[in-house]
């Protein structure tokens, strides 16, 4: 894919060199090096320019990044994508459950990556798969992918610096407090590469905030619908944290083996909010509740509740 970006230099940037200007736009050193490799990578007023050249008010700085290869070892395979938003820089999809993000052993061609690579192959566009917020295989919802190195670099940096606000909805056992914060370290459980646990000695710092949206009665059992936001992004963080306070997720075979109300953990990435990496426009993208969780709502006394509207 080729991405061209134009900037008209304003008074506030007069006298700055191109390198400084691009760094203020959050271009990483690696991206600037990549742009310098071609004659069209960085141009000022239609002419090739070095990164040490000075910008003046009214100049037109054009950035051109061309990526001609696609992700290696990702087999294109048709997948019905639920696209929530797409432009020249990002693709946001509503990931279904039972769908891993990346190919791995025993998951060679049934992943979101396979479907997205196929989507762009059908448009005759090379595509390198870059996922910003990774979800567990059975967690559904908003998943942000980037379409070029520039947007990938900027959003990845913001993700690490908590510049992307992510909200999840979960159905958990019992009636929770109205709101709370769980600040407990998480580590790997001995003898397994998958399961995690609260580990006060060797675990990594993890913080989850939650608030109760609804109380349900499902099959005679009390269920709370909670919205959650993460300060950190540890593996299985929501699942481990909610189980640790006595409110495990419904259908979570790892941390709540006895609950079979759903066939997977009742966890959905309902929204993500961020400033666009290129335009700076504020974006808040939401994904409707998946069918299995929506059907569970219908089996309760609150079937008409619009959870997304409550967030």
XYZ file of C-alpha atoms in Angstrom:
311
model
C 0.000 0.000 0.000
C 1.057 3.598 -0.576
C 0.207 6.328 1.905
C 0.725 9.996 1.038
C 0.354 12.608 3.763
C 0.585 16.357 3.241
C 1.266 18.972 5.881
C 0.988 22.708 5.290
C 3.500 24.326 7.582
C 1.953 26.839 9.964
C 3.607 29.730 11.753
C 4.203 27.712 14.917
C 6.518 25.362 12.991
C 8.408 28.056 11.083
C 12.178 27.566 11.365
C 12.018 23.971 12.556
C 13.863 21.242 10.708
C 11.914 18.419 9.084
C 13.194 15.869 11.590
C 11.931 17.890 14.540
C 8.570 18.476 12.860
C 8.065 14.763 12.194
C 9.023 13.843 15.741
C 6.388 16.277 17.014
C 3.915 14.418 14.795
C 4.983 11.235 16.674
C 6.970 9.702 13.800
C 9.428 7.247 15.301
C 13.119 7.129 14.420
C 12.532 3.823 12.591
C 9.790 5.365 10.444
C 11.940 8.394 9.554
C 14.786 6.078 8.537
C 12.372 4.127 6.317
C 11.166 7.339 4.657
C 14.738 8.423 3.903
C 15.307 5.301 1.780
C 13.381 6.624 -1.240
C 13.468 9.883 -3.231
C 9.753 10.399 -2.678
C 9.731 9.534 1.016
C 10.118 13.137 2.158
C 9.470 16.071 -0.159
C 9.284 19.791 0.500
C 7.331 21.826 -2.055
C 7.544 18.947 -4.537
C 11.306 18.365 -4.224
C 13.242 15.726 -2.291
C 14.301 17.029 1.100
C 16.709 15.917 3.802
C 15.548 15.721 7.388
C 17.816 18.595 8.429
C 16.229 21.056 6.009
C 14.421 23.995 7.562
C 10.683 24.486 7.144
C 9.100 27.862 6.534
C 5.531 29.007 6.990
C 3.450 27.974 3.965
C 5.737 25.132 2.867
C 4.091 21.894 1.787
C 5.725 18.845 3.322
C 4.693 15.558 1.697
C 5.361 12.162 3.194
C 5.095 9.087 0.962
C 5.420 5.587 2.380
C 5.095 2.565 0.087
C 4.953 -0.987 1.404
C 5.049 -3.547 -1.391
C 5.150 -6.784 0.538
C 2.533 -8.667 2.536
C 2.885 -10.523 5.820
C 4.847 -13.710 5.369
C 3.448 -17.042 6.568
C -0.125 -15.754 6.759
C -2.313 -17.709 4.360
C -5.168 -15.615 2.920
C -8.509 -17.166 3.795
C -11.960 -15.693 3.419
C -13.531 -14.585 6.675
C -16.700 -12.541 7.030
C -15.293 -9.358 8.544
C -17.552 -7.130 10.614
C -15.902 -3.803 9.794
C -16.695 -1.018 12.257
C -14.458 1.652 10.693
C -11.900 1.956 7.895
C -9.830 4.742 6.350
C -6.363 5.065 4.785
C -4.607 4.387 8.069
C -6.656 2.074 10.263
C -9.108 -0.794 10.073
C -11.316 -1.515 13.080
C -13.210 -4.803 13.173
C -15.602 -6.505 15.557
C -13.767 -9.747 16.283
C -15.976 -12.829 16.719
C -15.367 -15.459 19.369
C -13.476 -18.673 18.590
C -11.123 -16.578 16.470
C -7.449 -16.194 17.385
C -5.708 -12.980 16.359
C -2.538 -14.537 14.865
C -1.710 -17.915 13.303
C -0.040 -20.412 15.609
C 0.317 -24.167 16.033
C -3.100 -25.760 15.315
C -4.423 -22.344 14.239
C -2.817 -21.969 10.841
C -5.615 -20.535 8.726
C -8.541 -19.789 11.046
C -7.406 -16.466 12.498
C -8.333 -12.827 12.126
C -4.996 -12.264 10.366
C -5.902 -14.796 7.658
C -9.200 -13.043 7.014
C -7.746 -9.532 6.870
C -4.913 -10.542 4.526
C -7.536 -12.144 2.249
C -9.657 -8.971 2.412
C -6.815 -6.866 1.009
C -5.670 -9.543 -1.413
C -9.107 -9.295 -3.050
C -8.392 -5.570 -3.544
C -4.934 -6.356 -5.016
C -3.274 -4.514 -2.135
C -0.221 -5.777 -0.239
C -0.844 -5.788 3.484
C 1.264 -6.306 6.584
C -0.858 -7.433 9.507
C -0.346 -5.183 12.534
C -2.767 -5.499 15.451
C -2.755 -2.821 18.153
C -5.028 -4.291 20.848
C -4.897 -8.071 20.979
C -7.883 -9.987 22.347
C -8.058 -13.561 23.611
C -9.390 -16.140 21.179
C -12.874 -16.155 22.743
C -13.077 -12.476 23.657
C -15.162 -10.534 21.165
C -15.274 -6.917 20.117
C -13.367 -3.864 18.954
C -9.984 -4.747 17.454
C -7.754 -2.061 15.932
C -5.503 -2.881 12.981
C -3.217 -0.468 11.158
C -2.649 -0.192 7.404
C 0.831 1.310 7.297
C 4.033 1.613 9.300
C 3.351 5.220 10.300
C -0.029 4.631 11.940
C 1.231 1.369 13.458
C 4.193 3.082 15.092
C 2.131 5.936 16.510
C -0.737 3.832 17.860
C 1.589 1.168 19.296
C 3.420 3.880 21.230
C 0.146 5.336 22.490
C -1.042 1.900 23.523
C 2.036 1.480 25.715
C 1.550 4.960 27.153
C -2.198 4.409 27.801
C -3.210 6.732 24.991
C -6.007 4.391 23.908
C -9.021 4.075 26.181
C -10.537 0.574 26.080
C -13.811 -0.442 27.697
C -14.988 -4.022 28.149
C -18.323 -5.477 29.200
C -18.383 -8.709 31.187
C -21.103 -10.874 32.753
C -19.949 -12.146 36.129
C -21.357 -14.324 38.886
C -23.045 -12.654 41.852
C -23.771 -9.031 42.668
C -20.697 -6.821 42.609
C -20.149 -3.501 44.335
C -21.294 -0.451 42.391
C -17.698 0.196 41.401
C -14.202 -0.771 42.400
C -10.523 -0.992 41.546
C -8.553 -4.233 41.609
C -4.826 -3.672 42.093
C -3.286 -7.135 42.290
C -0.165 -8.481 40.513
C -0.617 -11.284 37.999
C 1.823 -14.081 37.220
C 1.927 -17.389 35.412
C 0.541 -20.443 37.200
C 3.067 -23.215 37.687
C 2.906 -26.106 35.239
C 0.992 -24.294 32.507
C 1.787 -21.778 29.776
C -1.813 -20.568 29.604
C -3.312 -20.062 33.045
C -2.521 -17.047 35.223
C -2.960 -16.326 38.932
C -2.629 -13.572 41.519
C 1.034 -13.634 42.499
C 2.015 -11.163 45.220
C 5.712 -12.116 45.103
C 6.629 -12.445 41.430
C 3.572 -11.202 39.546
C 3.505 -8.125 37.316
C 1.648 -4.961 38.305
C -1.979 -5.052 37.101
C -4.870 -2.640 37.698
C -8.501 -3.048 36.609
C -11.350 -0.577 37.230
C -14.967 -1.737 37.076
C -18.472 -0.401 37.578
C -21.772 -2.238 37.666
C -24.192 -1.549 34.800
C -26.982 -4.020 35.527
C -28.104 -6.787 37.864
C -29.687 -9.817 36.183
C -31.438 -12.979 37.244
C -30.578 -15.796 34.843
C -31.905 -19.288 35.520
C -32.422 -18.280 39.143
C -28.846 -17.076 39.577
C -27.653 -13.533 40.257
C -25.470 -12.052 37.532
C -23.828 -8.634 37.333
C -23.082 -6.843 34.084
C -19.947 -4.766 34.581
C -17.991 -2.286 32.485
C -14.221 -2.511 32.895
C -11.239 -0.371 31.992
C -7.623 -1.437 32.183
C -4.587 0.494 33.329
C -2.367 -2.418 32.341
C -2.675 -5.174 29.767
C -1.690 -8.444 31.401
C -2.701 -11.792 29.927
C -6.208 -12.767 31.165
C -6.194 -9.688 33.395
C -9.965 -9.172 33.599
C -10.653 -12.867 34.002
C -8.101 -13.340 36.795
C -8.980 -10.114 38.608
C -12.732 -10.692 38.650
C -12.276 -14.288 39.806
C -9.989 -13.063 42.581
C -12.760 -10.935 44.133
C -15.325 -13.729 43.952
C -17.044 -12.685 40.729
C -15.669 -14.907 37.953
C -16.861 -14.490 34.386
C -19.682 -16.677 33.144
C -18.534 -19.446 30.834
C -14.853 -19.063 31.715
C -13.565 -22.641 31.576
C -10.155 -21.654 33.003
C -11.237 -19.644 36.043
C -14.870 -20.695 36.546
C -15.133 -24.340 35.535
C -18.551 -24.944 37.072
C -20.418 -22.241 35.116
C -21.864 -23.303 31.768
C -24.276 -20.448 30.974
C -22.137 -19.689 27.918
C -19.665 -21.776 25.919
C -16.918 -19.154 26.293
C -16.013 -16.371 28.717
C -18.612 -13.589 28.724
C -16.208 -10.804 27.792
C -16.637 -8.232 25.035
C -14.443 -5.275 24.035
C -17.314 -2.850 23.628
C -15.444 0.353 22.764
C -12.128 1.994 22.108
C -11.417 5.731 22.082
C -8.330 7.432 20.678
C -7.038 10.334 18.617
C -6.444 9.424 14.991
C -2.694 8.893 14.398
C -2.612 11.141 11.317
C -5.575 13.535 11.378
C -5.706 13.978 15.147
C -9.490 13.547 15.061
C -11.043 12.006 18.172
C -12.538 8.572 17.486
C -14.785 6.475 19.697
C -15.727 3.193 18.077
C -18.209 0.760 19.584
C -19.233 -2.819 18.879
C -22.704 -4.166 19.707
C -23.064 -6.967 22.219
C -22.458 -10.369 20.537
C -25.384 -12.724 20.019
C -24.593 -15.145 22.838
C -24.329 -12.386 25.440
C -27.378 -10.602 24.030
C -29.395 -13.830 24.249
C -28.369 -14.197 27.877
C -29.746 -10.696 28.487
C -33.023 -11.757 26.876
C -33.300 -14.680 29.279
C -33.193 -12.220 32.163
C -35.715 -9.641 33.264
C -33.763 -6.793 31.604
C -33.959 -7.842 27.979
C -34.527 -4.307 26.665
C -31.447 -2.769 28.308
C -29.032 -1.028 25.904
C -25.656 -1.549 27.550
C -23.660 0.417 24.984
C -25.825 3.472 25.611
C -24.973 3.279 29.325
C -21.246 3.612 28.780
